[in-house]
Amino acid sequence: REMLASMAVHPKSGQPNYPRYDAGNINVTNSDLESGQAAFGERVAELLDAGHFTVGLGGGHEIAYASYLGVADHLARVHGGEPFTLGVLNLDAHFDLREAERPTSGTGFLQMYQAEAAAGRALHYGVVGISPASNTTTLFRQAKAMGAEFLLDTECGHREEVTGFIRDFTSSVDYLYLTIDLDVLPAATAPGVSAPAAYGVDLPTVHAAALTAARTKKLVHLDVAELNPSLDVDNRTARTAARLIDEIVRAHESTRK
């Protein structure tokens, strides 16, 4: 928030000057993650119903399932029970498809897959930046079993291939939710995360990937996760996150009438 507060606003000639609002906090306790996720989802849905573009700020990547709850609730109301396709694009070193008795930051995308199946829909899940060193064989099998599309961090050296992957992924969905786990970036760029990347995807490529998603005219929600200020160096990670958020919001606004 502090880094975002200093960002300059550059409305383009002939386009509306969309205001920015701080929608407040959802407080979550370690003992009741599910209630916190539900409360966050309800707030996101309310804001989307009111016509806003929403941005969530984490915290751990458990914010992803909370975001999904809000997006899915909003879209279900928009479509009145008619089918739609939701694409979840995750810029992340991890699949976060773990099975566990209780939800954690590592279970969110499997929870989405299961929730969409229960609603009679198929989740389209795409990931850019997967680290082979940080994901078990079981997680790779899980990703393939659910039809996930992904690029390894070592496959992200050519920006055009990454943006092409995202264009192909988004072409098959009606709506897009973009989530960025800051540990997708190299540790030198984003030290303020719980699992700094030894390899990672460079910032210009992550930036290009995010803007490609924002310009699809399908993006409904964004969140950015895994910032831990106590681990950051000179607010380096926070500044990077704020710049990405600002660029994505402005790119998304350019697609709105």
PDB file of N, CA, C and O in Angstrom, residues 119-153:
ATOM      1  N   ALA A 119     -19.666 -27.559  -9.331  1.00  0.00           N
ATOM      2  CA  ALA A 119     -20.623 -26.642  -9.957  1.00  0.00           C
ATOM      3  C   ALA A 119     -20.943 -27.028 -11.395  1.00  0.00           C
ATOM      4  O   ALA A 119     -21.689 -26.317 -12.084  1.00  0.00           O
ATOM      5  N   GLY A 120     -20.356 -28.134 -11.861  1.00  0.00           N
ATOM      6  CA  GLY A 120     -20.608 -28.590 -13.219  1.00  0.00           C
ATOM      7  C   GLY A 120     -19.812 -27.858 -14.275  1.00  0.00           C
ATOM      8  O   GLY A 120     -20.186 -27.854 -15.453  1.00  0.00           O
ATOM      9  N   ARG A 121     -18.708 -27.259 -13.840  1.00  0.00           N
ATOM     10  CA  ARG A 121     -17.858 -26.532 -14.780  1.00  0.00           C
ATOM     11  C   ARG A 121     -16.441 -27.105 -14.712  1.00  0.00           C
ATOM     12  O   ARG A 121     -16.092 -27.806 -13.771  1.00  0.00           O
ATOM     13  N   ALA A 122     -15.643 -26.777 -15.703  1.00  0.00           N
ATOM     14  CA  ALA A 122     -14.247 -27.220 -15.730  1.00  0.00           C
ATOM     15  C   ALA A 122     -13.341 -26.027 -15.474  1.00  0.00           C
ATOM     16  O   ALA A 122     -13.508 -24.972 -16.093  1.00  0.00           O
ATOM     17  N   LEU A 123     -12.389 -26.186 -14.561  1.00  0.00           N
ATOM     18  CA  LEU A 123     -11.423 -25.122 -14.303  1.00  0.00           C
ATOM     19  C   LEU A 123     -10.321 -25.177 -15.353  1.00  0.00           C
ATOM     20  O   LEU A 123      -9.753 -26.234 -15.628  1.00  0.00           O
ATOM     21  N   HIS A 124     -10.009 -24.043 -15.963  1.00  0.00           N
ATOM     22  CA  HIS A 124      -8.873 -23.924 -16.867  1.00  0.00           C
ATOM     23  C   HIS A 124      -7.741 -23.292 -16.065  1.00  0.00           C
ATOM     24  O   HIS A 124      -7.813 -22.122 -15.689  1.00  0.00           O
ATOM     25  N   TYR A 125      -6.700 -24.076 -15.794  1.00  0.00           N
ATOM     26  CA  TYR A 125      -5.615 -23.629 -14.919  1.00  0.00           C
ATOM     27  C   TYR A 125      -4.313 -23.580 -15.710  1.00  0.00           C
ATOM     28  O   TYR A 125      -3.879 -24.580 -16.286  1.00  0.00           O
ATOM     29  N   GLY A 126      -3.698 -22.399 -15.748  1.00  0.00           N
ATOM     30  CA  GLY A 126      -2.425 -22.223 -16.420  1.00  0.00           C
ATOM     31  C   GLY A 126      -1.406 -21.629 -15.468  1.00  0.00           C
ATOM     32  O   GLY A 126      -1.734 -20.753 -14.661  1.00  0.00           O
ATOM     33  N   VAL A 127      -0.163 -22.113 -15.537  1.00  0.00           N
ATOM     34  CA  VAL A 127       0.895 -21.632 -14.643  1.00  0.00           C
ATOM     35  C   VAL A 127       2.140 -21.295 -15.457  1.00  0.00           C
ATOM     36  O   VAL A 127       2.558 -22.078 -16.313  1.00  0.00           O
ATOM     37  N   VAL A 128       2.730 -20.159 -15.158  1.00  0.00           N
ATOM     38  CA  VAL A 128       3.977 -19.741 -15.795  1.00  0.00           C
ATOM     39  C   VAL A 128       5.049 -19.607 -14.722  1.00  0.00           C
ATOM     40  O   VAL A 128       4.856 -18.887 -13.742  1.00  0.00           O
ATOM     41  N   GLY A 129       6.169 -20.344 -14.883  1.00  0.00           N
ATOM     42  CA  GLY A 129       7.301 -20.189 -13.980  1.00  0.00           C
ATOM     43  C   GLY A 129       7.547 -21.336 -13.044  1.00  0.00           C
ATOM     44  O   GLY A 129       8.310 -21.193 -12.070  1.00  0.00           O
ATOM     45  N   ILE A 130       6.947 -22.490 -13.305  1.00  0.00           N
ATOM     46  CA  ILE A 130       7.077 -23.635 -12.407  1.00  0.00           C
ATOM     47  C   ILE A 130       8.543 -24.048 -12.236  1.00  0.00           C
ATOM     48  O   ILE A 130       9.270 -24.231 -13.209  1.00  0.00           O
ATOM     49  N   SER A 131       8.952 -24.190 -10.983  1.00  0.00           N
ATOM     50  CA  SER A 131      10.307 -24.648 -10.670  1.00  0.00           C
ATOM     51  C   SER A 131      10.295 -26.162 -10.463  1.00  0.00           C
ATOM     52  O   SER A 131       9.655 -26.658  -9.522  1.00  0.00           O
ATOM     53  N   PRO A 132      10.991 -26.923 -11.313  1.00  0.00           N
ATOM     54  CA  PRO A 132      11.038 -28.375 -11.116  1.00  0.00           C
ATOM     55  C   PRO A 132      11.630 -28.761  -9.753  1.00  0.00           C
ATOM     56  O   PRO A 132      11.278 -29.800  -9.201  1.00  0.00           O
ATOM     57  N   ALA A 133      12.504 -27.931  -9.223  1.00  0.00           N
ATOM     58  CA  ALA A 133      13.141 -28.229  -7.941  1.00  0.00           C
ATOM     59  C   ALA A 133      12.202 -28.031  -6.758  1.00  0.00           C
ATOM     60  O   ALA A 133      12.495 -28.492  -5.650  1.00  0.00           O
ATOM     61  N   SER A 134      11.087 -27.353  -6.982  1.00  0.00           N
ATOM     62  CA  SER A 134      10.190 -27.000  -5.875  1.00  0.00           C
ATOM     63  C   SER A 134       8.835 -27.693  -5.947  1.00  0.00           C
ATOM     64  O   SER A 134       7.938 -27.372  -5.170  1.00  0.00           O
ATOM     65  N   ASN A 135       8.673 -28.634  -6.897  1.00  0.00           N
ATOM     66  CA  ASN A 135       7.408 -29.343  -7.062  1.00  0.00           C
ATOM     67  C   ASN A 135       7.684 -30.832  -7.205  1.00  0.00           C
ATOM     68  O   ASN A 135       8.498 -31.239  -8.045  1.00  0.00           O
ATOM     69  N   THR A 136       7.003 -31.630  -6.434  1.00  0.00           N
ATOM     70  CA  THR A 136       7.234 -33.069  -6.446  1.00  0.00           C
ATOM     71  C   THR A 136       6.628 -33.706  -7.702  1.00  0.00           C
ATOM     72  O   THR A 136       5.806 -33.111  -8.403  1.00  0.00           O
ATOM     73  N   THR A 137       7.035 -34.947  -7.952  1.00  0.00           N
ATOM     74  CA  THR A 137       6.462 -35.711  -9.055  1.00  0.00           C
ATOM     75  C   THR A 137       4.947 -35.845  -8.895  1.00  0.00           C
ATOM     76  O   THR A 137       4.199 -35.782  -9.875  1.00  0.00           O
ATOM     77  N   THR A 138       4.493 -35.991  -7.666  1.00  0.00           N
ATOM     78  CA  THR A 138       3.051 -36.093  -7.402  1.00  0.00           C
ATOM     79  C   THR A 138       2.322 -34.841  -7.861  1.00  0.00           C
ATOM     80  O   THR A 138       1.223 -34.922  -8.431  1.00  0.00           O
ATOM     81  N   LEU A 139       2.910 -33.681  -7.641  1.00  0.00           N
ATOM     82  CA  LEU A 139       2.275 -32.434  -8.058  1.00  0.00           C
ATOM     83  C   LEU A 139       2.242 -32.315  -9.579  1.00  0.00           C
ATOM     84  O   LEU A 139       1.251 -31.842 -10.149  1.00  0.00           O
ATOM     85  N   PHE A 140       3.307 -32.734 -10.246  1.00  0.00           N
ATOM     86  CA  PHE A 140       3.288 -32.730 -11.707  1.00  0.00           C
ATOM     87  C   PHE A 140       2.198 -33.671 -12.227  1.00  0.00           C
ATOM     88  O   PHE A 140       1.485 -33.344 -13.187  1.00  0.00           O
ATOM     89  N   ARG A 141       2.055 -34.822 -11.611  1.00  0.00           N
ATOM     90  CA  ARG A 141       1.003 -35.761 -12.021  1.00  0.00           C
ATOM     91  C   ARG A 141      -0.380 -35.162 -11.792  1.00  0.00           C
ATOM     92  O   ARG A 141      -1.276 -35.319 -12.616  1.00  0.00           O
ATOM     93  N   GLN A 142      -0.553 -34.499 -10.660  1.00  0.00           N
ATOM     94  CA  GLN A 142      -1.834 -33.870 -10.362  1.00  0.00           C
ATOM     95  C   GLN A 142      -2.164 -32.804 -11.401  1.00  0.00           C
ATOM     96  O   GLN A 142      -3.300 -32.713 -11.881  1.00  0.00           O
ATOM     97  N   ALA A 143      -1.171 -31.989 -11.745  1.00  0.00           N
ATOM     98  CA  ALA A 143      -1.385 -30.935 -12.741  1.00  0.00           C
ATOM     99  C   ALA A 143      -1.803 -31.526 -14.078  1.00  0.00           C
ATOM    100  O   ALA A 143      -2.742 -31.039 -14.733  1.00  0.00           O
ATOM    101  N   LYS A 144      -1.126 -32.581 -14.499  1.00  0.00           N
ATOM    102  CA  LYS A 144      -1.450 -33.202 -15.788  1.00  0.00           C
ATOM    103  C   LYS A 144      -2.809 -33.882 -15.749  1.00  0.00           C
ATOM    104  O   LYS A 144      -3.564 -33.845 -16.722  1.00  0.00           O
ATOM    105  N   ALA A 145      -3.148 -34.491 -14.602  1.00  0.00           N
ATOM    106  CA  ALA A 145      -4.429 -35.186 -14.477  1.00  0.00           C
ATOM    107  C   ALA A 145      -5.611 -34.229 -14.597  1.00  0.00           C
ATOM    108  O   ALA A 145      -6.669 -34.602 -15.112  1.00  0.00           O
ATOM    109  N   MET A 146      -5.439 -32.997 -14.127  1.00  0.00           N
ATOM    110  CA  MET A 146      -6.526 -32.032 -14.206  1.00  0.00           C
ATOM    111  C   MET A 146      -6.444 -31.151 -15.450  1.00  0.00           C
ATOM    112  O   MET A 146      -7.208 -30.204 -15.595  1.00  0.00           O
ATOM    113  N   GLY A 147      -5.523 -31.479 -16.343  1.00  0.00           N
ATOM    114  CA  GLY A 147      -5.439 -30.757 -17.611  1.00  0.00           C
ATOM    115  C   GLY A 147      -4.811 -29.389 -17.517  1.00  0.00           C
ATOM    116  O   GLY A 147      -5.037 -28.535 -18.391  1.00  0.00           O
ATOM    117  N   ALA A 148      -4.015 -29.159 -16.480  1.00  0.00           N
ATOM    118  CA  ALA A 148      -3.361 -27.858 -16.341  1.00  0.00           C
ATOM    119  C   ALA A 148      -2.327 -27.648 -17.449  1.00  0.00           C
ATOM    120  O   ALA A 148      -1.698 -28.596 -17.919  1.00  0.00           O
ATOM    121  N   GLU A 149      -2.168 -26.394 -17.853  1.00  0.00           N
ATOM    122  CA  GLU A 149      -1.143 -26.018 -18.826  1.00  0.00           C
ATOM    123  C   GLU A 149      -0.070 -25.232 -18.085  1.00  0.00           C
ATOM    124  O   GLU A 149      -0.398 -24.367 -17.269  1.00  0.00           O
ATOM    125  N   PHE A 150       1.200 -25.508 -18.373  1.00  0.00           N
ATOM    126  CA  PHE A 150       2.237 -24.813 -17.607  1.00  0.00           C
ATOM    127  C   PHE A 150       3.528 -24.693 -18.403  1.00  0.00           C
ATOM    128  O   PHE A 150       3.786 -25.453 -19.339  1.00  0.00           O
ATOM    129  N   LEU A 151       4.304 -23.699 -17.992  1.00  0.00           N
ATOM    130  CA  LEU A 151       5.659 -23.493 -18.487  1.00  0.00           C
ATOM    131  C   LEU A 151       6.614 -23.558 -17.303  1.00  0.00           C
ATOM    132  O   LEU A 151       6.368 -22.930 -16.263  1.00  0.00           O
ATOM    133  N   LEU A 152       7.698 -24.284 -17.445  1.00  0.00           N
ATOM    134  CA  LEU A 152       8.734 -24.290 -16.419  1.00  0.00           C
ATOM    135  C   LEU A 152       9.482 -22.965 -16.421  1.00  0.00           C
ATOM    136  O   LEU A 152       9.490 -22.240 -17.432  1.00  0.00           O
ATOM    137  N   ASP A 153      10.135 -22.647 -15.304  1.00  0.00           N
ATOM    138  CA  ASP A 153      10.919 -21.410 -15.260  1.00  0.00           C
ATOM    139  C   ASP A 153      12.018 -21.421 -16.321  1.00  0.00           C
ATOM    140  O   ASP A 153      12.332 -20.385 -16.926  1.00  0.00           O
TER     141      ASP A 153
END
